[in-house]
Amino acid sequence: MEVPKGAIYGFLGPNGSGKTTTIRLMCGLLTPDAGEGTTLGYDIRKETRKIKENVGYMTQKFSLYGDLTIRENLDFMARMYRLPKRRQVVDETLENLGLASRSGQL
């Protein structure tokens, strides 16, 4: 499958057909058992960090952790993605979203 730059595609199929697994492979969140592929030119087996730096993934059932503050949720995700300058990125994100004054709230 090849998707041209700027194109919007739907990924449709019945339950259990592998849509979510394929998307997770393409986003660098899973490593394939066999085969090969690239996302944005990066190898999905060897360059998952580069893929994660350039691709966002939103699950159908997205939720934040209710027992963590806004800041803690952002910091947790930043650590998972091994973002450099994590604290600075979290601070800037809170400012940009107008949430800095509420960053300590659950």
PDB file of N, CA and C in Angstrom:
ATOM      1  N   MET A   1       0.852  -1.163   0.000  1.00  0.00           N
ATOM      2  CA  MET A   1       0.000   0.000   0.000  1.00  0.00           C
ATOM      3  C   MET A   1       0.901   1.231   0.000  1.00  0.00           C
ATOM      4  N   GLU A   2       0.574   2.183  -0.832  1.00  0.00           N
ATOM      5  CA  GLU A   2       1.320   3.434  -0.871  1.00  0.00           C
ATOM      6  C   GLU A   2       0.323   4.577  -0.843  1.00  0.00           C
ATOM      7  N   VAL A   3       0.562   5.530   0.043  1.00  0.00           N
ATOM      8  CA  VAL A   3      -0.320   6.685   0.175  1.00  0.00           C
ATOM      9  C   VAL A   3       0.478   7.923  -0.225  1.00  0.00           C
ATOM     10  N   PRO A   4       0.044   8.627  -1.269  1.00  0.00           N
ATOM     11  CA  PRO A   4       0.762   9.829  -1.693  1.00  0.00           C
ATOM     12  C   PRO A   4       0.719  10.919  -0.621  1.00  0.00           C
ATOM     13  N   LYS A   5       1.757  11.726  -0.581  1.00  0.00           N
ATOM     14  CA  LYS A   5       1.834  12.830   0.364  1.00  0.00           C
ATOM     15  C   LYS A   5       0.618  13.733   0.205  1.00  0.00           C
ATOM     16  N   GLY A   6      -0.006  14.087   1.327  1.00  0.00           N
ATOM     17  CA  GLY A   6      -1.154  14.979   1.329  1.00  0.00           C
ATOM     18  C   GLY A   6      -2.486  14.298   1.095  1.00  0.00           C
ATOM     19  N   ALA A   7      -2.466  13.015   0.777  1.00  0.00           N
ATOM     20  CA  ALA A   7      -3.714  12.283   0.517  1.00  0.00           C
ATOM     21  C   ALA A   7      -4.362  11.852   1.826  1.00  0.00           C
ATOM     22  N   ILE A   8      -5.668  11.691   1.787  1.00  0.00           N
ATOM     23  CA  ILE A   8      -6.430  11.196   2.930  1.00  0.00           C
ATOM     24  C   ILE A   8      -7.044   9.869   2.521  1.00  0.00           C
ATOM     25  N   TYR A   9      -6.786   8.850   3.305  1.00  0.00           N
ATOM     26  CA  TYR A   9      -7.286   7.510   3.002  1.00  0.00           C
ATOM     27  C   TYR A   9      -8.106   6.988   4.168  1.00  0.00           C
ATOM     28  N   GLY A  10      -9.114   6.194   3.851  1.00  0.00           N
ATOM     29  CA  GLY A  10      -9.846   5.454   4.874  1.00  0.00           C
ATOM     30  C   GLY A  10      -9.281   4.047   4.952  1.00  0.00           C
ATOM     31  N   PHE A  11      -9.254   3.497   6.137  1.00  0.00           N
ATOM     32  CA  PHE A  11      -8.748   2.143   6.339  1.00  0.00           C
ATOM     33  C   PHE A  11      -9.904   1.329   6.887  1.00  0.00           C
ATOM     34  N   LEU A  12     -10.602   0.631   6.006  1.00  0.00           N
ATOM     35  CA  LEU A  12     -11.847  -0.032   6.366  1.00  0.00           C
ATOM     36  C   LEU A  12     -11.730  -1.540   6.289  1.00  0.00           C
ATOM     37  N   GLY A  13     -12.523  -2.216   7.120  1.00  0.00           N
ATOM     38  CA  GLY A  13     -12.569  -3.673   7.095  1.00  0.00           C
ATOM     39  C   GLY A  13     -13.349  -4.180   8.289  1.00  0.00           C
ATOM     40  N   PRO A  14     -13.753  -5.440   8.254  1.00  0.00           N
ATOM     41  CA  PRO A  14     -14.523  -5.996   9.365  1.00  0.00           C
ATOM     42  C   PRO A  14     -13.663  -6.154  10.622  1.00  0.00           C
ATOM     43  N   ASN A  15     -14.329  -6.320  11.757  1.00  0.00           N
ATOM     44  CA  ASN A  15     -13.624  -6.570  13.010  1.00  0.00           C
ATOM     45  C   ASN A  15     -12.687  -7.759  12.857  1.00  0.00           C
ATOM     46  N   GLY A  16     -11.485  -7.615  13.395  1.00  0.00           N
ATOM     47  CA  GLY A  16     -10.532  -8.716  13.370  1.00  0.00           C
ATOM     48  C   GLY A  16      -9.753  -8.874  12.081  1.00  0.00           C
ATOM     49  N   SER A  17      -9.922  -7.949  11.138  1.00  0.00           N
ATOM     50  CA  SER A  17      -9.240  -8.096   9.844  1.00  0.00           C
ATOM     51  C   SER A  17      -7.810  -7.553   9.844  1.00  0.00           C
ATOM     52  N   GLY A  18      -7.387  -6.914  10.943  1.00  0.00           N
ATOM     53  CA  GLY A  18      -6.008  -6.444  11.041  1.00  0.00           C
ATOM     54  C   GLY A  18      -5.796  -4.960  10.816  1.00  0.00           C
ATOM     55  N   LYS A  19      -6.870  -4.180  10.816  1.00  0.00           N
ATOM     56  CA  LYS A  19      -6.726  -2.730  10.591  1.00  0.00           C
ATOM     57  C   LYS A  19      -5.857  -2.086  11.673  1.00  0.00           C
ATOM     58  N   THR A  20      -6.208  -2.317  12.918  1.00  0.00           N
ATOM     59  CA  THR A  20      -5.476  -1.706  14.028  1.00  0.00           C
ATOM     60  C   THR A  20      -4.042  -2.204  14.071  1.00  0.00           C
ATOM     61  N   THR A  21      -3.841  -3.479  13.866  1.00  0.00           N
ATOM     62  CA  THR A  21      -2.482  -4.035  13.857  1.00  0.00           C
ATOM     63  C   THR A  21      -1.649  -3.390  12.758  1.00  0.00           C
ATOM     64  N   THR A  22      -2.214  -3.235  11.577  1.00  0.00           N
ATOM     65  CA  THR A  22      -1.490  -2.617  10.465  1.00  0.00           C
ATOM     66  C   THR A  22      -1.127  -1.171  10.783  1.00  0.00           C
ATOM     67  N   ILE A  23      -2.073  -0.422  11.315  1.00  0.00           N
ATOM     68  CA  ILE A  23      -1.803   0.978  11.675  1.00  0.00           C
ATOM     69  C   ILE A  23      -0.708   1.045  12.736  1.00  0.00           C
ATOM     70  N   ARG A  24      -0.771   0.182  13.732  1.00  0.00           N
ATOM     71  CA  ARG A  24       0.263   0.171  14.775  1.00  0.00           C
ATOM     72  C   ARG A  24       1.632  -0.188  14.203  1.00  0.00           C
ATOM     73  N   LEU A  25       1.666  -1.096  13.255  1.00  0.00           N
ATOM     74  CA  LEU A  25       2.929  -1.419  12.578  1.00  0.00           C
ATOM     75  C   LEU A  25       3.459  -0.194  11.842  1.00  0.00           C
ATOM     76  N   MET A  26       2.578   0.494  11.133  1.00  0.00           N
ATOM     77  CA  MET A  26       2.971   1.667  10.350  1.00  0.00           C
ATOM     78  C   MET A  26       3.436   2.822  11.237  1.00  0.00           C
ATOM     79  N   CYS A  27       2.941   2.875  12.473  1.00  0.00           N
ATOM     80  CA  CYS A  27       3.305   3.946  13.404  1.00  0.00           C
ATOM     81  C   CYS A  27       4.520   3.602  14.258  1.00  0.00           C
ATOM     82  N   GLY A  28       5.071   2.410  14.075  1.00  0.00           N
ATOM     83  CA  GLY A  28       6.242   2.010  14.848  1.00  0.00           C
ATOM     84  C   GLY A  28       5.924   1.534  16.245  1.00  0.00           C
ATOM     85  N   LEU A  29       4.662   1.225  16.507  1.00  0.00           N
ATOM     86  CA  LEU A  29       4.258   0.778  17.837  1.00  0.00           C
ATOM     87  C   LEU A  29       4.341  -0.735  17.989  1.00  0.00           C
ATOM     88  N   LEU A  30       4.359  -1.455  16.889  1.00  0.00           N
ATOM     89  CA  LEU A  30       4.536  -2.909  16.878  1.00  0.00           C
ATOM     90  C   LEU A  30       5.635  -3.251  15.882  1.00  0.00           C
ATOM     91  N   THR A  31       6.335  -4.343  16.145  1.00  0.00           N
ATOM     92  CA  THR A  31       7.364  -4.827  15.221  1.00  0.00           C
ATOM     93  C   THR A  31       6.816  -6.042  14.486  1.00  0.00           C
ATOM     94  N   PRO A  32       6.906  -6.055  13.169  1.00  0.00           N
ATOM     95  CA  PRO A  32       6.362  -7.195  12.414  1.00  0.00           C
ATOM     96  C   PRO A  32       7.155  -8.479  12.653  1.00  0.00           C
ATOM     97  N   ASP A  33       6.446  -9.601  12.589  1.00  0.00           N
ATOM     98  CA  ASP A  33       7.093 -10.917  12.691  1.00  0.00           C
ATOM     99  C   ASP A  33       7.781 -11.290  11.382  1.00  0.00           C
ATOM    100  N   ALA A  34       7.252 -10.785  10.285  1.00  0.00           N
ATOM    101  CA  ALA A  34       7.792 -11.101   8.963  1.00  0.00           C
ATOM    102  C   ALA A  34       7.469  -9.944   8.028  1.00  0.00           C
ATOM    103  N   GLY A  35       8.077  -9.960   6.869  1.00  0.00           N
ATOM    104  CA  GLY A  35       7.797  -8.932   5.872  1.00  0.00           C
ATOM    105  C   GLY A  35       8.603  -7.675   6.111  1.00  0.00           C
ATOM    106  N   GLU A  36       8.298  -6.672   5.314  1.00  0.00           N
ATOM    107  CA  GLU A  36       9.014  -5.404   5.414  1.00  0.00           C
ATOM    108  C   GLU A  36       8.089  -4.273   5.030  1.00  0.00           C
ATOM    109  N   GLY A  37       8.469  -3.084   5.397  1.00  0.00           N
ATOM    110  CA  GLY A  37       7.675  -1.916   5.052  1.00  0.00           C
ATOM    111  C   GLY A  37       8.348  -0.654   5.535  1.00  0.00           C
ATOM    112  N   THR A  38       7.859   0.461   5.030  1.00  0.00           N
ATOM    113  CA  THR A  38       8.380   1.755   5.453  1.00  0.00           C
ATOM    114  C   THR A  38       7.221   2.694   5.734  1.00  0.00           C
ATOM    115  N   THR A  39       7.483   3.625   6.601  1.00  0.00           N
ATOM    116  CA  THR A  39       6.573   4.729   6.871  1.00  0.00           C
ATOM    117  C   THR A  39       7.402   5.999   6.764  1.00  0.00           C
ATOM    118  N   LEU A  40       6.999   6.901   5.890  1.00  0.00           N
ATOM    119  CA  LEU A  40       7.741   8.135   5.634  1.00  0.00           C
ATOM    120  C   LEU A  40       9.195   7.843   5.263  1.00  0.00           C
ATOM    121  N   GLY A  41       9.421   6.696   4.638  1.00  0.00           N
ATOM    122  CA  GLY A  41      10.760   6.309   4.230  1.00  0.00           C
ATOM    123  C   GLY A  41      11.570   5.610   5.311  1.00  0.00           C
ATOM    124  N   TYR A  42      11.020   5.462   6.507  1.00  0.00           N
ATOM    125  CA  TYR A  42      11.718   4.803   7.609  1.00  0.00           C
ATOM    126  C   TYR A  42      11.301   3.341   7.696  1.00  0.00           C
ATOM    127  N   ASP A  43      12.256   2.475   7.926  1.00  0.00           N
ATOM    128  CA  ASP A  43      12.030   1.035   8.034  1.00  0.00           C
ATOM    129  C   ASP A  43      11.221   0.733   9.296  1.00  0.00           C
ATOM    130  N   ILE A  44      10.088   0.039   9.140  1.00  0.00           N
ATOM    131  CA  ILE A  44       9.215  -0.229  10.290  1.00  0.00           C
ATOM    132  C   ILE A  44       9.810  -1.257  11.258  1.00  0.00           C
ATOM    133  N   ARG A  45      10.884  -1.907  10.875  1.00  0.00           N
ATOM    134  CA  ARG A  45      11.564  -2.848  11.774  1.00  0.00           C
ATOM    135  C   ARG A  45      12.702  -2.177  12.537  1.00  0.00           C
ATOM    136  N   LYS A  46      13.425  -1.286  11.881  1.00  0.00           N
ATOM    137  CA  LYS A  46      14.678  -0.768  12.438  1.00  0.00           C
ATOM    138  C   LYS A  46      14.629   0.695  12.856  1.00  0.00           C
ATOM    139  N   GLU A  47      13.667   1.455  12.341  1.00  0.00           N
ATOM    140  CA  GLU A  47      13.679   2.899  12.589  1.00  0.00           C
ATOM    141  C   GLU A  47      12.396   3.382  13.265  1.00  0.00           C
ATOM    142  N   THR A  48      11.936   2.609  14.243  1.00  0.00           N
ATOM    143  CA  THR A  48      10.672   2.959  14.900  1.00  0.00           C
ATOM    144  C   THR A  48      10.754   4.295  15.635  1.00  0.00           C
ATOM    145  N   ARG A  49      11.903   4.606  16.193  1.00  0.00           N
ATOM    146  CA  ARG A  49      12.030   5.887  16.899  1.00  0.00           C
ATOM    147  C   ARG A  49      11.812   7.066  15.939  1.00  0.00           C
ATOM    148  N   LYS A  50      12.397   6.987  14.759  1.00  0.00           N
ATOM    149  CA  LYS A  50      12.216   8.048  13.757  1.00  0.00           C
ATOM    150  C   LYS A  50      10.748   8.151  13.343  1.00  0.00           C
ATOM    151  N   ILE A  51      10.096   7.007  13.202  1.00  0.00           N
ATOM    152  CA  ILE A  51       8.677   7.018  12.836  1.00  0.00           C
ATOM    153  C   ILE A  51       7.878   7.712  13.930  1.00  0.00           C
ATOM    154  N   LYS A  52       8.118   7.339  15.185  1.00  0.00           N
ATOM    155  CA  LYS A  52       7.378   7.925  16.309  1.00  0.00           C
ATOM    156  C   LYS A  52       7.613   9.426  16.425  1.00  0.00           C
ATOM    157  N   GLU A  53       8.787   9.891  16.010  1.00  0.00           N
ATOM    158  CA  GLU A  53       9.083  11.324  16.049  1.00  0.00           C
ATOM    159  C   GLU A  53       8.280  12.098  15.007  1.00  0.00           C
ATOM    160  N   ASN A  54       7.775  11.400  13.988  1.00  0.00           N
ATOM    161  CA  ASN A  54       7.114  12.069  12.870  1.00  0.00           C
ATOM    162  C   ASN A  54       5.653  11.707  12.665  1.00  0.00           C
ATOM    163  N   VAL A  55       5.159  10.718  13.399  1.00  0.00           N
ATOM    164  CA  VAL A  55       3.793  10.236  13.199  1.00  0.00           C
ATOM    165  C   VAL A  55       3.055  10.243  14.529  1.00  0.00           C
ATOM    166  N   GLY A  56       1.830  10.747  14.520  1.00  0.00           N
ATOM    167  CA  GLY A  56       0.978  10.675  15.700  1.00  0.00           C
ATOM    168  C   GLY A  56      -0.024   9.550  15.551  1.00  0.00           C
ATOM    169  N   TYR A  57      -0.441   8.998  16.673  1.00  0.00           N
ATOM    170  CA  TYR A  57      -1.402   7.891  16.651  1.00  0.00           C
ATOM    171  C   TYR A  57      -2.446   8.140  17.725  1.00  0.00           C
ATOM    172  N   MET A  58      -3.701   8.154  17.331  1.00  0.00           N
ATOM    173  CA  MET A  58      -4.801   8.350  18.272  1.00  0.00           C
ATOM    174  C   MET A  58      -5.688   7.119  18.215  1.00  0.00           C
ATOM    175  N   THR A  59      -5.795   6.420  19.330  1.00  0.00           N
ATOM    176  CA  THR A  59      -6.642   5.236  19.361  1.00  0.00           C
ATOM    177  C   THR A  59      -8.113   5.629  19.353  1.00  0.00           C
ATOM    178  N   GLN A  60      -8.956   4.681  19.027  1.00  0.00           N
ATOM    179  CA  GLN A  60     -10.393   4.947  19.021  1.00  0.00           C
ATOM    180  C   GLN A  60     -10.887   5.255  20.426  1.00  0.00           C
ATOM    181  N   LYS A  61     -10.319   4.584  21.403  1.00  0.00           N
ATOM    182  CA  LYS A  61     -10.725   4.777  22.794  1.00  0.00           C
ATOM    183  C   LYS A  61      -9.642   5.547  23.528  1.00  0.00           C
ATOM    184  N   PHE A  62      -9.371   6.754  23.089  1.00  0.00           N
ATOM    185  CA  PHE A  62      -8.330   7.565  23.705  1.00  0.00           C
ATOM    186  C   PHE A  62      -8.784   8.047  25.067  1.00  0.00           C
ATOM    187  N   SER A  63      -7.910   7.958  26.017  1.00  0.00           N
ATOM    188  CA  SER A  63      -8.216   8.517  27.328  1.00  0.00           C
ATOM    189  C   SER A  63      -6.915   8.845  28.043  1.00  0.00           C
ATOM    190  N   LEU A  64      -7.010   9.842  28.889  1.00  0.00           N
ATOM    191  CA  LEU A  64      -5.886  10.185  29.749  1.00  0.00           C
ATOM    192  C   LEU A  64      -6.008   9.370  31.024  1.00  0.00           C
ATOM    193  N   TYR A  65      -4.953   9.319  31.785  1.00  0.00           N
ATOM    194  CA  TYR A  65      -4.987   8.616  33.054  1.00  0.00           C
ATOM    195  C   TYR A  65      -5.614   9.528  34.101  1.00  0.00           C
ATOM    196  N   GLY A  66      -6.766   9.112  34.622  1.00  0.00           N
ATOM    197  CA  GLY A  66      -7.538   9.929  35.556  1.00  0.00           C
ATOM    198  C   GLY A  66      -6.866  10.181  36.882  1.00  0.00           C
ATOM    199  N   ASP A  67      -5.899   9.362  37.246  1.00  0.00           N
ATOM    200  CA  ASP A  67      -5.208   9.551  38.519  1.00  0.00           C
ATOM    201  C   ASP A  67      -3.930  10.374  38.366  1.00  0.00           C
ATOM    202  N   LEU A  68      -3.664  10.866  37.164  1.00  0.00           N
ATOM    203  CA  LEU A  68      -2.519  11.741  36.917  1.00  0.00           C
ATOM    204  C   LEU A  68      -3.006  13.142  36.593  1.00  0.00           C
ATOM    205  N   THR A  69      -2.205  14.137  36.958  1.00  0.00           N
ATOM    206  CA  THR A  69      -2.541  15.517  36.605  1.00  0.00           C
ATOM    207  C   THR A  69      -2.337  15.716  35.100  1.00  0.00           C
ATOM    208  N   ILE A  70      -2.770  16.872  34.624  1.00  0.00           N
ATOM    209  CA  ILE A  70      -2.578  17.196  33.208  1.00  0.00           C
ATOM    210  C   ILE A  70      -1.086  17.143  32.870  1.00  0.00           C
ATOM    211  N   ARG A  71      -0.269  17.779  33.707  1.00  0.00           N
ATOM    212  CA  ARG A  71       1.181  17.783  33.486  1.00  0.00           C
ATOM    213  C   ARG A  71       1.738  16.362  33.513  1.00  0.00           C
ATOM    214  N   GLU A  72       1.317  15.561  34.474  1.00  0.00           N
ATOM    215  CA  GLU A  72       1.821  14.192  34.586  1.00  0.00           C
ATOM    216  C   GLU A  72       1.443  13.345  33.371  1.00  0.00           C
ATOM    217  N   ASN A  73       0.229  13.541  32.848  1.00  0.00           N
ATOM    218  CA  ASN A  73      -0.181  12.823  31.638  1.00  0.00           C
ATOM    219  C   ASN A  73       0.717  13.188  30.463  1.00  0.00           C
ATOM    220  N   LEU A  74       0.956  14.490  30.278  1.00  0.00           N
ATOM    221  CA  LEU A  74       1.822  14.930  29.180  1.00  0.00           C
ATOM    222  C   LEU A  74       3.249  14.421  29.366  1.00  0.00           C
ATOM    223  N   ASP A  75       3.742  14.491  30.598  1.00  0.00           N
ATOM    224  CA  ASP A  75       5.094  14.026  30.872  1.00  0.00           C
ATOM    225  C   ASP A  75       5.218  12.522  30.639  1.00  0.00           C
ATOM    226  N   PHE A  76       4.201  11.772  31.024  1.00  0.00           N
ATOM    227  CA  PHE A  76       4.206  10.323  30.811  1.00  0.00           C
ATOM    228  C   PHE A  76       4.328  10.006  29.321  1.00  0.00           C
ATOM    229  N   MET A  77       3.513  10.669  28.506  1.00  0.00           N
ATOM    230  CA  MET A  77       3.570  10.423  27.063  1.00  0.00           C
ATOM    231  C   MET A  77       4.909  10.869  26.471  1.00  0.00           C
ATOM    232  N   ALA A  78       5.419  11.991  26.950  1.00  0.00           N
ATOM    233  CA  ALA A  78       6.713  12.479  26.462  1.00  0.00           C
ATOM    234  C   ALA A  78       7.827  11.486  26.792  1.00  0.00           C
ATOM    235  N   ARG A  79       7.756  10.871  27.976  1.00  0.00           N
ATOM    236  CA  ARG A  79       8.750   9.858  28.340  1.00  0.00           C
ATOM    237  C   ARG A  79       8.605   8.608  27.486  1.00  0.00           C
ATOM    238  N   MET A  80       7.363   8.210  27.215  1.00  0.00           N
ATOM    239  CA  MET A  80       7.143   7.018  26.389  1.00  0.00           C
ATOM    240  C   MET A  80       7.755   7.195  25.003  1.00  0.00           C
ATOM    241  N   TYR A  81       7.650   8.416  24.474  1.00  0.00           N
ATOM    242  CA  TYR A  81       8.194   8.698  23.145  1.00  0.00           C
ATOM    243  C   TYR A  81       9.639   9.187  23.200  1.00  0.00           C
ATOM    244  N   ARG A  82      10.210   9.193  24.399  1.00  0.00           N
ATOM    245  CA  ARG A  82      11.607   9.600  24.605  1.00  0.00           C
ATOM    246  C   ARG A  82      11.916  10.948  23.963  1.00  0.00           C
ATOM    247  N   LEU A  83      11.037  11.906  24.195  1.00  0.00           N
ATOM    248  CA  LEU A  83      11.244  13.230  23.621  1.00  0.00           C
ATOM    249  C   LEU A  83      12.435  13.911  24.280  1.00  0.00           C
ATOM    250  N   PRO A  84      13.311  14.483  23.479  1.00  0.00           N
ATOM    251  CA  PRO A  84      14.382  15.281  24.077  1.00  0.00           C
ATOM    252  C   PRO A  84      13.779  16.556  24.661  1.00  0.00           C
ATOM    253  N   LYS A  85      14.407  17.094  25.673  1.00  0.00           N
ATOM    254  CA  LYS A  85      13.927  18.325  26.328  1.00  0.00           C
ATOM    255  C   LYS A  85      12.473  18.167  26.763  1.00  0.00           C
ATOM    256  N   ARG A  86      12.190  17.028  27.382  1.00  0.00           N
ATOM    257  CA  ARG A  86      10.828  16.655  27.764  1.00  0.00           C
ATOM    258  C   ARG A  86      10.126  17.744  28.573  1.00  0.00           C
ATOM    259  N   ARG A  87      10.786  18.255  29.594  1.00  0.00           N
ATOM    260  CA  ARG A  87      10.140  19.259  30.459  1.00  0.00           C
ATOM    261  C   ARG A  87       9.794  20.522  29.678  1.00  0.00           C
ATOM    262  N   GLN A  88      10.700  20.935  28.825  1.00  0.00           N
ATOM    263  CA  GLN A  88      10.460  22.127  28.011  1.00  0.00           C
ATOM    264  C   GLN A  88       9.271  21.907  27.079  1.00  0.00           C
ATOM    265  N   VAL A  89       9.200  20.746  26.455  1.00  0.00           N
ATOM    266  CA  VAL A  89       8.095  20.429  25.542  1.00  0.00           C
ATOM    267  C   VAL A  89       6.772  20.420  26.299  1.00  0.00           C
ATOM    268  N   VAL A  90       6.753  19.826  27.487  1.00  0.00           N
ATOM    269  CA  VAL A  90       5.526  19.786  28.293  1.00  0.00           C
ATOM    270  C   VAL A  90       5.111  21.202  28.671  1.00  0.00           C
ATOM    271  N   ASP A  91       6.054  22.014  29.135  1.00  0.00           N
ATOM    272  CA  ASP A  91       5.740  23.401  29.505  1.00  0.00           C
ATOM    273  C   ASP A  91       5.181  24.184  28.318  1.00  0.00           C
ATOM    274  N   GLU A  92       5.814  24.050  27.160  1.00  0.00           N
ATOM    275  CA  GLU A  92       5.352  24.759  25.963  1.00  0.00           C
ATOM    276  C   GLU A  92       3.967  24.284  25.540  1.00  0.00           C
ATOM    277  N   THR A  93       3.728  22.992  25.636  1.00  0.00           N
ATOM    278  CA  THR A  93       2.420  22.445  25.266  1.00  0.00           C
ATOM    279  C   THR A  93       1.339  22.984  26.190  1.00  0.00           C
ATOM    280  N   LEU A  94       1.605  22.995  27.482  1.00  0.00           N
ATOM    281  CA  LEU A  94       0.635  23.532  28.444  1.00  0.00           C
ATOM    282  C   LEU A  94       0.334  24.998  28.146  1.00  0.00           C
ATOM    283  N   GLU A  95       1.369  25.776  27.846  1.00  0.00           N
ATOM    284  CA  GLU A  95       1.182  27.197  27.499  1.00  0.00           C
ATOM    285  C   GLU A  95       0.353  27.341  26.231  1.00  0.00           C
ATOM    286  N   ASN A  96       0.731  26.615  25.196  1.00  0.00           N
ATOM    287  CA  ASN A  96       0.041  26.713  23.905  1.00  0.00           C
ATOM    288  C   ASN A  96      -1.428  26.327  23.996  1.00  0.00           C
ATOM    289  N   LEU A  97      -1.747  25.400  24.879  1.00  0.00           N
ATOM    290  CA  LEU A  97      -3.137  24.961  25.041  1.00  0.00           C
ATOM    291  C   LEU A  97      -3.897  25.775  26.080  1.00  0.00           C
ATOM    292  N   GLY A  98      -3.223  26.732  26.706  1.00  0.00           N
ATOM    293  CA  GLY A  98      -3.868  27.545  27.733  1.00  0.00           C
ATOM    294  C   GLY A  98      -4.160  26.763  29.004  1.00  0.00           C
ATOM    295  N   LEU A  99      -3.349  25.748  29.280  1.00  0.00           N
ATOM    296  CA  LEU A  99      -3.588  24.886  30.440  1.00  0.00           C
ATOM    297  C   LEU A  99      -2.523  25.017  31.526  1.00  0.00           C
ATOM    298  N   ALA A 100      -1.598  25.952  31.371  1.00  0.00           N
ATOM    299  CA  ALA A 100      -0.503  26.071  32.337  1.00  0.00           C
ATOM    300  C   ALA A 100      -1.018  26.295  33.753  1.00  0.00           C
ATOM    301  N   SER A 101      -2.039  27.117  33.901  1.00  0.00           N
ATOM    302  CA  SER A 101      -2.559  27.406  35.245  1.00  0.00           C
ATOM    303  C   SER A 101      -3.327  26.228  35.841  1.00  0.00           C
ATOM    304  N   ARG A 102      -3.672  25.258  35.016  1.00  0.00           N
ATOM    305  CA  ARG A 102      -4.421  24.085  35.482  1.00  0.00           C
ATOM    306  C   ARG A 102      -3.582  22.809  35.441  1.00  0.00           C
ATOM    307  N   SER A 103      -2.299  22.936  35.211  1.00  0.00           N
ATOM    308  CA  SER A 103      -1.450  21.765  34.985  1.00  0.00           C
ATOM    309  C   SER A 103      -1.418  20.788  36.153  1.00  0.00           C
ATOM    310  N   GLY A 104      -1.739  21.249  37.358  1.00  0.00           N
ATOM    311  CA  GLY A 104      -1.736  20.378  38.529  1.00  0.00           C
ATOM    312  C   GLY A 104      -3.064  19.697  38.795  1.00  0.00           C
ATOM    313  N   GLN A 105      -4.059  19.966  37.958  1.00  0.00           N
ATOM    314  CA  GLN A 105      -5.384  19.364  38.159  1.00  0.00           C
ATOM    315  C   GLN A 105      -5.441  17.965  37.570  1.00  0.00           C
ATOM    316  N   LEU A 106      -6.307  17.145  38.179  1.00  0.00           N
ATOM    317  CA  LEU A 106      -6.552  15.805  37.639  1.00  0.00           C
ATOM    318  C   LEU A 106      -7.459  15.906  36.443  1.00  0.00           C
TER     319      LEU A 106
END
